[in-house]
mmCIF file of C-alpha atoms in Angstrom:
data_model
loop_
_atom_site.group_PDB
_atom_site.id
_atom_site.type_symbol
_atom_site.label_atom_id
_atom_site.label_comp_id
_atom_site.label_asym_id
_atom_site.label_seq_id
_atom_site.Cartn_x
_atom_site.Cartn_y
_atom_site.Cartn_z
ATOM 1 C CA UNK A 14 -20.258 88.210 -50.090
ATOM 2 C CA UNK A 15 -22.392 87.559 -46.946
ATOM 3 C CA UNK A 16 -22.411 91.403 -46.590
ATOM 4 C CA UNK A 17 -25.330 92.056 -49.903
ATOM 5 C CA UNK A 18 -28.296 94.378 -49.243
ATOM 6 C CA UNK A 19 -30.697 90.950 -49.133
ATOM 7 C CA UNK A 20 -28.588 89.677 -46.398
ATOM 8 C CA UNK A 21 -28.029 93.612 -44.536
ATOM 9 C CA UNK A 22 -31.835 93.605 -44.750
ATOM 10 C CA UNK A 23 -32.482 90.246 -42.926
ATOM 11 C CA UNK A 24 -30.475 90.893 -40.671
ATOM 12 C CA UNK A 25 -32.041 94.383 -39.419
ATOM 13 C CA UNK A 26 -29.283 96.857 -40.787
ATOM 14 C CA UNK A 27 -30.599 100.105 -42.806
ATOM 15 C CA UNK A 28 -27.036 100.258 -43.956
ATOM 16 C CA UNK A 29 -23.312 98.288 -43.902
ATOM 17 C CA UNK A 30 -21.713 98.637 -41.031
ATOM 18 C CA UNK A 31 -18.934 98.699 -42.639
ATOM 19 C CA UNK A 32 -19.030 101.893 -44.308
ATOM 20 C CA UNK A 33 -21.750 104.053 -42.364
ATOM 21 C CA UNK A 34 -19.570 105.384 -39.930
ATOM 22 C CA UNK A 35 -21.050 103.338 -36.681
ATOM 23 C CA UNK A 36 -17.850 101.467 -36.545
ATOM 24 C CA UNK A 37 -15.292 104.036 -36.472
ATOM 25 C CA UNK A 38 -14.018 104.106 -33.341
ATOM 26 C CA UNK A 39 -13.411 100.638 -33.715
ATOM 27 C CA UNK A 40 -10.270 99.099 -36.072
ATOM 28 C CA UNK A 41 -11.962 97.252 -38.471
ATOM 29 C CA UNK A 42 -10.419 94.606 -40.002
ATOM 30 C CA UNK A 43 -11.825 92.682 -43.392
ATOM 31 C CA UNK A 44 -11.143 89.010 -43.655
ATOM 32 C CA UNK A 45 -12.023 87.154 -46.961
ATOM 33 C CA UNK A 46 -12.849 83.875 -44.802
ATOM 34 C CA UNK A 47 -13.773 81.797 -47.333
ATOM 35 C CA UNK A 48 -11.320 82.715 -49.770
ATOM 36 C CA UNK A 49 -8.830 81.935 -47.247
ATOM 37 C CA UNK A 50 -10.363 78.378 -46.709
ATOM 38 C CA UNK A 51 -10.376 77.955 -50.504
ATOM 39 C CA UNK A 52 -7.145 79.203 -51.029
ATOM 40 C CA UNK A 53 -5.438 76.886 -47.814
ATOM 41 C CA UNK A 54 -7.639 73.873 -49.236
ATOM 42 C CA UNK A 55 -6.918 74.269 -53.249
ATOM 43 C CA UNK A 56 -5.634 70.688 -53.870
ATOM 44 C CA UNK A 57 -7.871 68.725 -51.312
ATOM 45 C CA UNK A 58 -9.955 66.245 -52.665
ATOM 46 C CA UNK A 59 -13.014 67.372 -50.856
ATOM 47 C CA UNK A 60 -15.779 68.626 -52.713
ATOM 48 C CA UNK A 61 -16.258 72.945 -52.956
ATOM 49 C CA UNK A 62 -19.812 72.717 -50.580
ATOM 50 C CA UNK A 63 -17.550 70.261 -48.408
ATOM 51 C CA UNK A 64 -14.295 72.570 -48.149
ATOM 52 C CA UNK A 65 -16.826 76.055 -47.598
ATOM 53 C CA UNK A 66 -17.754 73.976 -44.440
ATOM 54 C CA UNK A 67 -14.155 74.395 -42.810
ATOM 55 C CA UNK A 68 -13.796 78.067 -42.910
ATOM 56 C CA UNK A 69 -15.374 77.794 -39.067
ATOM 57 C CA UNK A 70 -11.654 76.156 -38.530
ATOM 58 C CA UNK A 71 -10.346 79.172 -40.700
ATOM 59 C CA UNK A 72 -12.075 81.871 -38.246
ATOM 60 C CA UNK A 73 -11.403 79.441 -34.780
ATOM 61 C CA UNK A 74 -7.580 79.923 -35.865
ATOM 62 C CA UNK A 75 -7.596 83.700 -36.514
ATOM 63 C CA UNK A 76 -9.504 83.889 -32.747
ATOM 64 C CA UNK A 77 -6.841 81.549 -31.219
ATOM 65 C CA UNK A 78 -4.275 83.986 -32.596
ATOM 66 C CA UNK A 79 -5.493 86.874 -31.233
ATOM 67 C CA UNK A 80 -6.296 85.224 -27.922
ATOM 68 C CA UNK A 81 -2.954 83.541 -27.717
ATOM 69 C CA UNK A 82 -4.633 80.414 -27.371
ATOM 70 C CA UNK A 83 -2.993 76.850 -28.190
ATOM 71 C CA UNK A 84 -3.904 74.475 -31.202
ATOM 72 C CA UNK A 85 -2.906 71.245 -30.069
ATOM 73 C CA UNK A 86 -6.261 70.803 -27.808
ATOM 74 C CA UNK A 87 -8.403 71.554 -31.220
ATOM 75 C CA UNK A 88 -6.737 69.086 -33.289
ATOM 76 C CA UNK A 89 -7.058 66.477 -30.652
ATOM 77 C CA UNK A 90 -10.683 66.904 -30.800
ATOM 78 C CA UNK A 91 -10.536 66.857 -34.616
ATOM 79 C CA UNK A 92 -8.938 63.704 -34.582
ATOM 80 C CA UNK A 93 -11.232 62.108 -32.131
ATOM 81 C CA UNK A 94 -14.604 63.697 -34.076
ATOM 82 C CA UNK A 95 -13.601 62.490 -37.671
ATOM 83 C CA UNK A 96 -11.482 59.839 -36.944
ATOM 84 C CA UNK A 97 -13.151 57.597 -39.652
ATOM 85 C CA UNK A 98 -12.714 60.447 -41.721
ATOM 86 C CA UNK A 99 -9.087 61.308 -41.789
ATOM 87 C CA UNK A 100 -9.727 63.444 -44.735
ATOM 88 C CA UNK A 101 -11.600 65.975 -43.118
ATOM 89 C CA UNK A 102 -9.253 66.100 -40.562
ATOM 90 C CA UNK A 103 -6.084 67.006 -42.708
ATOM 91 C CA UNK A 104 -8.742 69.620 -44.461
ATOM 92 C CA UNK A 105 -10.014 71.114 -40.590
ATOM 93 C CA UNK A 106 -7.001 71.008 -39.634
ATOM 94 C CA UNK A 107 -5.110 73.189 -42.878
ATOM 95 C CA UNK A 108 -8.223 75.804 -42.666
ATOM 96 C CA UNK A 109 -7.275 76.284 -38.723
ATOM 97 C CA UNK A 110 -3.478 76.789 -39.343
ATOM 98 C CA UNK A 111 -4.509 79.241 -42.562
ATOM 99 C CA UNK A 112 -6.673 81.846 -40.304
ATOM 100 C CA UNK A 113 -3.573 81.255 -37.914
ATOM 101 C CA UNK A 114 -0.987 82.264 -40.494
ATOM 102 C CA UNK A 115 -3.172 84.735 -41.157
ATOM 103 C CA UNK A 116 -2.985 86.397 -37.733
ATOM 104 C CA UNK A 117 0.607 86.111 -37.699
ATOM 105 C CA UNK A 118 1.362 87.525 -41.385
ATOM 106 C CA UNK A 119 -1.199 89.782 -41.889
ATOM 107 C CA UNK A 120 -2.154 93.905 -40.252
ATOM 108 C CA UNK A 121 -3.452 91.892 -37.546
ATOM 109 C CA UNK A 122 -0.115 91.380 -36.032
ATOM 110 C CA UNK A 123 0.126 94.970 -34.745
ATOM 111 C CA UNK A 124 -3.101 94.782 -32.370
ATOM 112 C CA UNK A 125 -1.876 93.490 -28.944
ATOM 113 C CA UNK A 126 -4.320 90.686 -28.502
ATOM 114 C CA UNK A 127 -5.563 89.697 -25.250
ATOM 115 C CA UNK A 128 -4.157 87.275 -23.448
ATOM 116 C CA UNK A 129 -6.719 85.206 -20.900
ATOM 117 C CA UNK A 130 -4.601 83.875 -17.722
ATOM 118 C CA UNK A 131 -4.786 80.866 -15.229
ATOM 119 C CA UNK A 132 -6.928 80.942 -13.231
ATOM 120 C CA UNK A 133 -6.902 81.614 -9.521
ATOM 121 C CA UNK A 134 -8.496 79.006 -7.773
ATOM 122 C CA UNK A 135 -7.582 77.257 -4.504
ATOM 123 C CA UNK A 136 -6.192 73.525 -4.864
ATOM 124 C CA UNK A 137 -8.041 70.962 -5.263
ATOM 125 C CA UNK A 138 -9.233 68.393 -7.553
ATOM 126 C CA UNK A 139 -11.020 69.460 -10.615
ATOM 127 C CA UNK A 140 -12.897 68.333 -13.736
ATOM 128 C CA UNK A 141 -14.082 69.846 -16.785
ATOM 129 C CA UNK A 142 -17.902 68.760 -17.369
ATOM 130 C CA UNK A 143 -20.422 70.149 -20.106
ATOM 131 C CA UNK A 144 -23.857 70.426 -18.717
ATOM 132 C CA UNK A 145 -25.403 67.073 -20.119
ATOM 133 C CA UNK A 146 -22.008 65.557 -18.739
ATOM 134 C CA UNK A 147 -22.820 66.313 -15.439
ATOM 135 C CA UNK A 148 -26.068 65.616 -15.638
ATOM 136 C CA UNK A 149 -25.297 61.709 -17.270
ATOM 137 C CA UNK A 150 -23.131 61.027 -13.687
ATOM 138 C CA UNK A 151 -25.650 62.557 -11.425
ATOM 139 C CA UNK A 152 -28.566 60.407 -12.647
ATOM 140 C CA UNK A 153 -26.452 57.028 -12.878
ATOM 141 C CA UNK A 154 -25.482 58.318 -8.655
ATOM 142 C CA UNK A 155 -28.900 58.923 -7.997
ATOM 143 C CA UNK A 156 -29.820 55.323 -9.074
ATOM 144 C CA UNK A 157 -26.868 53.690 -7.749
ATOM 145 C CA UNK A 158 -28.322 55.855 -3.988
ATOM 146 C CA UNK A 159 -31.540 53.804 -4.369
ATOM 147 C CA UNK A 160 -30.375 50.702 -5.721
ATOM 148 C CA UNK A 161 -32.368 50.924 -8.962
ATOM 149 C CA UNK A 162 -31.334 49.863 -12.555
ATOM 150 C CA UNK A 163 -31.375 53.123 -14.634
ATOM 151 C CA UNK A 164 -33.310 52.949 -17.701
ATOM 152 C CA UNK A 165 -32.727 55.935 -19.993
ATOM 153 C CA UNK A 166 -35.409 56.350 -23.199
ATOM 154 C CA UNK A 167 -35.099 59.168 -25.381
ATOM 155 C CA UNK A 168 -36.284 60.434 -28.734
ATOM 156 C CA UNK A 169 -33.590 62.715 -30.477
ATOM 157 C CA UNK A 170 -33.865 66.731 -30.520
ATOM 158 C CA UNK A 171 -31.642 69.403 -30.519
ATOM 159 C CA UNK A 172 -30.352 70.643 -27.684
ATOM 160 C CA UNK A 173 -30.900 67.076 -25.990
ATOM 161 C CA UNK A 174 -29.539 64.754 -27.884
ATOM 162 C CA UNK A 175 -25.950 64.513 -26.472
ATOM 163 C CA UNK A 176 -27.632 63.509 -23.384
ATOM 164 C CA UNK A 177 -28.485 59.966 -24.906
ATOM 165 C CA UNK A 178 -25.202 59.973 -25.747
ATOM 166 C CA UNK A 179 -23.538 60.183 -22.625
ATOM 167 C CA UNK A 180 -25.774 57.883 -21.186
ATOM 168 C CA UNK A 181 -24.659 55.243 -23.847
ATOM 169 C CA UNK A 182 -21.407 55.250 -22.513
ATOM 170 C CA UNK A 183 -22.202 54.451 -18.699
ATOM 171 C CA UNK A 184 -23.475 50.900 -19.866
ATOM 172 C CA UNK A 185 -21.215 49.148 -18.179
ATOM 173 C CA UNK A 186 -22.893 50.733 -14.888
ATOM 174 C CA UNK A 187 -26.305 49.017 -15.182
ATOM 175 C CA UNK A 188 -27.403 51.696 -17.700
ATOM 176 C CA UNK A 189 -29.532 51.019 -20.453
ATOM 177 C CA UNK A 190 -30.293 53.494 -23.452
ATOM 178 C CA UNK A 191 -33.451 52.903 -25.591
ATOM 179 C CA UNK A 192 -33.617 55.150 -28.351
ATOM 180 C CA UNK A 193 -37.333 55.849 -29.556
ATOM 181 C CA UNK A 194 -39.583 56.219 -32.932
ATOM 182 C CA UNK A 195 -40.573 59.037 -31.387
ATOM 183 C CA UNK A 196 -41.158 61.355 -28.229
ATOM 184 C CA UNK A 197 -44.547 59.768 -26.959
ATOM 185 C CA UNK A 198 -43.195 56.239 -26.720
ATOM 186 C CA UNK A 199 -40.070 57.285 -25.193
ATOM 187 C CA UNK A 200 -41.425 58.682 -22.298
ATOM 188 C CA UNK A 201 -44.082 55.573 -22.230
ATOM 189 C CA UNK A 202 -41.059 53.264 -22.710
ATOM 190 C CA UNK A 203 -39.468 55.273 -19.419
ATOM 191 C CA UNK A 204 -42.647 54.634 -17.363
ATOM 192 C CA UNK A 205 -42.892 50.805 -18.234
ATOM 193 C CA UNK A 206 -39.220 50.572 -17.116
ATOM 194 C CA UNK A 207 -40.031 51.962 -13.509
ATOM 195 C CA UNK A 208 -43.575 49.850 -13.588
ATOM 196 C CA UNK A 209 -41.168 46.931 -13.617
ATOM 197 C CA UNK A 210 -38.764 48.002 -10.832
ATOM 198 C CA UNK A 211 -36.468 49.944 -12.724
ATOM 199 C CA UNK A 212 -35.855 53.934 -12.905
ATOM 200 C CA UNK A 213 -37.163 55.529 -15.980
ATOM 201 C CA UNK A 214 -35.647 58.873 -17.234
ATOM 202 C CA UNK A 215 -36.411 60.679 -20.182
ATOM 203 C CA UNK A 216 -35.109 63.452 -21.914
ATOM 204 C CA UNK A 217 -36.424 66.383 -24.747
ATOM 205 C CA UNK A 218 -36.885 69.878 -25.219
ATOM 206 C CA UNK A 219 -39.761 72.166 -25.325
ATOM 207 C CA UNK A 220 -42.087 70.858 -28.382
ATOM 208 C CA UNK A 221 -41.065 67.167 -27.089
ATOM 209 C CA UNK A 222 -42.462 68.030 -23.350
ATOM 210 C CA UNK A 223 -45.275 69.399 -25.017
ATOM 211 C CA UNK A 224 -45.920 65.608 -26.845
ATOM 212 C CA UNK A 225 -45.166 63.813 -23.658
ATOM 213 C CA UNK A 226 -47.333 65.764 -21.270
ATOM 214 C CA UNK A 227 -50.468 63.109 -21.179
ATOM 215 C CA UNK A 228 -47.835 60.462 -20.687
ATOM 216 C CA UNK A 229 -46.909 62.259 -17.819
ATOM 217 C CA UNK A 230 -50.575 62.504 -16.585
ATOM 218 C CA UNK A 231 -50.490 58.935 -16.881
ATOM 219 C CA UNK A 232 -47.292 58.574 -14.543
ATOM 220 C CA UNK A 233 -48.635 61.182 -11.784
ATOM 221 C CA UNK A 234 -51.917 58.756 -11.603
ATOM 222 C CA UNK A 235 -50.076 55.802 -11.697
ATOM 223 C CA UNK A 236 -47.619 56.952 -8.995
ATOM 224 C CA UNK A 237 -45.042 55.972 -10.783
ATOM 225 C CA UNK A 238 -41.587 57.557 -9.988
ATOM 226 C CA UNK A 239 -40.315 59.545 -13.292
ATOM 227 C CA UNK A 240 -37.111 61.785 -14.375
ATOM 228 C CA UNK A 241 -37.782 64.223 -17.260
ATOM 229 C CA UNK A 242 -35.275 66.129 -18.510
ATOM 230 C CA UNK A 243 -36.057 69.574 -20.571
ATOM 231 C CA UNK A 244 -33.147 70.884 -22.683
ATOM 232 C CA UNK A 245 -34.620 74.071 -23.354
ATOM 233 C CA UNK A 246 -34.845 75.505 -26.842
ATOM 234 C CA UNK A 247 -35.641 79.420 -27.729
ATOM 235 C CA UNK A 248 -39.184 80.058 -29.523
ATOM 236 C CA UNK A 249 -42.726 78.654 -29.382
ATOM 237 C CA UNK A 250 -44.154 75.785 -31.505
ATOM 238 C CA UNK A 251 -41.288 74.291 -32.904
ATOM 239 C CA UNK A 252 -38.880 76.586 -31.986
ATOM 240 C CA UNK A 253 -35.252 77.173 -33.171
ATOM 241 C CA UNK A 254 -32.864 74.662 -31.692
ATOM 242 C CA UNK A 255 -29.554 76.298 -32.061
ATOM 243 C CA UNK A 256 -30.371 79.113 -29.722
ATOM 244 C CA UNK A 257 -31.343 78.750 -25.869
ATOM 245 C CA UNK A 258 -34.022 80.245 -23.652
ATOM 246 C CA UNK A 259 -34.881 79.520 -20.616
ATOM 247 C CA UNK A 260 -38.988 79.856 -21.099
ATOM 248 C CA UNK A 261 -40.252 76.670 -20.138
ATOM 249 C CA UNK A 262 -41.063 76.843 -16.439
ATOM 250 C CA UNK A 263 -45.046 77.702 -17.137
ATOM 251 C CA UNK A 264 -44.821 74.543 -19.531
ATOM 252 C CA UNK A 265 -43.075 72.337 -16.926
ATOM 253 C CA UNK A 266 -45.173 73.622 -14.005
ATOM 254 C CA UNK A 267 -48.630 73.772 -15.398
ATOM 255 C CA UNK A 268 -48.994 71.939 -19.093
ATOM 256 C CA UNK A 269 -50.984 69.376 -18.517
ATOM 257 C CA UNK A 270 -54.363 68.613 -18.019
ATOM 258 C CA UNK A 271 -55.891 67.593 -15.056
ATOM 259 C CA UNK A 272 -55.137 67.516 -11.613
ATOM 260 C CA UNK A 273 -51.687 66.266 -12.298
ATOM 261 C CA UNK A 274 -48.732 68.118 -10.164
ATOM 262 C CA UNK A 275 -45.221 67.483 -10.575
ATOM 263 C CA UNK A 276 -42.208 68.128 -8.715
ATOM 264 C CA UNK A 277 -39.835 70.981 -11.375
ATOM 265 C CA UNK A 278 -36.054 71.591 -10.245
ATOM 266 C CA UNK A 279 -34.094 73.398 -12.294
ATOM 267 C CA UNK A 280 -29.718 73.767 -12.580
ATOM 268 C CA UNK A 281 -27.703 76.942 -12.460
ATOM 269 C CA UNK A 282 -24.566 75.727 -13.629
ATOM 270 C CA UNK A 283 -22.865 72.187 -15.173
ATOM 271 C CA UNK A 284 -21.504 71.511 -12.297
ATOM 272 C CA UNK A 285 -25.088 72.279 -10.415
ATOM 273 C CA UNK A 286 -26.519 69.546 -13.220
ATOM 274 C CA UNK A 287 -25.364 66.882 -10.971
ATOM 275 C CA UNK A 288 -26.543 67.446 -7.769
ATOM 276 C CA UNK A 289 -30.163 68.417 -9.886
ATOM 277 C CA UNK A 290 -30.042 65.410 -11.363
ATOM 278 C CA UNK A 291 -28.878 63.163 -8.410
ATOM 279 C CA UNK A 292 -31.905 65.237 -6.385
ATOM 280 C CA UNK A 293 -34.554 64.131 -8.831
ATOM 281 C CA UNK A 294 -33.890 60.568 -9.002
ATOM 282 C CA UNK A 295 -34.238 60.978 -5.035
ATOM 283 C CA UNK A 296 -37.165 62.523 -5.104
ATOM 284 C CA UNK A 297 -39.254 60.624 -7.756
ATOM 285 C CA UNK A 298 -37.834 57.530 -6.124
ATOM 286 C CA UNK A 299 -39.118 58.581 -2.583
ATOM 287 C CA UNK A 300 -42.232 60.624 -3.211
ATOM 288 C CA UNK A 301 -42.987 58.110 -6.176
ATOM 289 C CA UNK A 302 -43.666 61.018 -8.836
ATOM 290 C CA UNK A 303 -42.541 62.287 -11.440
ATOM 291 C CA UNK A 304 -39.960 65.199 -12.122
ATOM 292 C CA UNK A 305 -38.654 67.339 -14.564
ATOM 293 C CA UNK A 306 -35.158 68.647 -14.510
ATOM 294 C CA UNK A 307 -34.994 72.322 -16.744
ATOM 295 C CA UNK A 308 -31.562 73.089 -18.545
ATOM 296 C CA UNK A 309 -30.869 75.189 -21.142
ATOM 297 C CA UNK A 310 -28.827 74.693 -24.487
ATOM 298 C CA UNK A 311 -26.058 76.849 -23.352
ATOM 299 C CA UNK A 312 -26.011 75.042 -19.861
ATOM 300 C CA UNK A 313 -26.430 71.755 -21.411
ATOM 301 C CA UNK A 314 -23.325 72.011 -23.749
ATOM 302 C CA UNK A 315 -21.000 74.218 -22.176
#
């Protein structure tokens, strides 16, 4: 199981939890996940490594349980994300209603759960926005606010990529999405689009700033106006890009050569991507210059 002494040691424990006493005023509670997934998925005709991938389903439906949570929302989403794979949907779908059953069936129907409540805010219109969201509709307002196509070049990297995702959709709005070889000519592709009247926007995270910072130089010299977004990552070098950090202001401020200043704004909050983003399209539009725009992977997705 994922509790061996290999895997106690990586992860920093002298000793399981389980057993050394540091968890007793706590009600533990062991849950076979995966043999529950196995168990729930038996006769699917998905492969072993394939059903082992659904026991995150398996664990979201013991947590809705105990959070009194609805499913309907999750297989919604389901359907939508696999749609041209209905067979991972039924199997998703029969892991989540296993850890539910579970919940309902099992010891852990004698905890009292927690319920979370609506909650109280004043009327008004509202709308739920991830990060990169919020930042796709602020960029394609700050264009439409100086009357400039919107030409969005990216280069794929975790936690950035869904960015050039949302801007694919807003095509209809005089948005066009050029997806690069590489991180160098998509920030080169993104200055040749404002050269030629346009605004260029780019997007990356901390190792793909670090390869676009001479194109950068070049924009600053060329007085080109320029929108870079910086998903940050956790970690130097490459880094680890499931996990978020928000270490890159040094990087954005100062990494690059020369005499080459930039203007750096930086969001609090999804809904705070938009008016950041909206900002820096007005300000590399009027100052002509370029400008970065920090996130973070948490901020970016949630």
């Amino acid at each position: 199981g994922s509790f061996s002494d290999r895997n106690l040691k990586k992860a920093g424990y002298a000793a399981d939890p389980r057993t050394d006493g540091s968890l007793d005023r706590l009600r533990l509670v062991e849950i076979d996940i995966t043999a529950l997934t196995k168990n729930a998925l038996a006769d699917s005709s998905l492969t072993s490594r394939e059903q082992l991938r659904c026991k995150n389903f398996t664990a979201l439906g013991i947590a809705l349980w105990m959070f009194d949570r609805e499913r309907e929302s999750v297989l919604r989403w389901l359907e939508r994300r696999f749609a041209a794979r209905p067979e991972l949907v039924d199997a998703n779908r029969r892991a989540l209603d296993a850890g539910h059953a579970f919940g309902e069936t099992s010891e852990l129907q004698q905890l009292t759960g927690y319920t979370v409540g609506r909650a109280d805010l004043p009327a008004g219109l509202y709308r739920t926005v991830t990060g990169h969201e919020a930042l796709a509709f602020g960029l394609l307002d700050g264009a439409f606010n100086t009357d400039l196509d919107l030409v969005f070049c990216s280069y794929p990297i975790t936690p950035a990529s869904n960015l050039l995702h949302d801007m694919a959709r807003l095509k209809s709005f005089r948005v066009k999405t050029f997806q690069a070889e590489d991180e160098i000519a998509a920030v080169c592709a993104a200055i040749g689009a404002s050269y030629a009247g346009s605004i260029g926007i780019t997007s990356s995270s901390g190792p793909g700033i670090a390869l676009k910072a001479e194109a950068i130089g070049l924009a600053v010299m060329t007085e080109l106006p320029l929108v870079i977004v910086n998903s940050q990552r956790a970690g130097p070098s490459t880094g680890m890009p499931t996990k978020t950090e928000q270490s890159d202001l040094y990087q954005a401020v100062l990494g690059r050569n020369g005499d080459s200043p930039i203007v750096v704004l930086a969001a609090a909050t999804p809904s705070d991507c938009y008016a950041m983003a909206r900002e820096a399209v007005r300000i590399a539009v009027h100052h002509m210059t370029p400008v970065m725009l920090l996130t973070d992977g948490f901020l970016a997705n949630a």
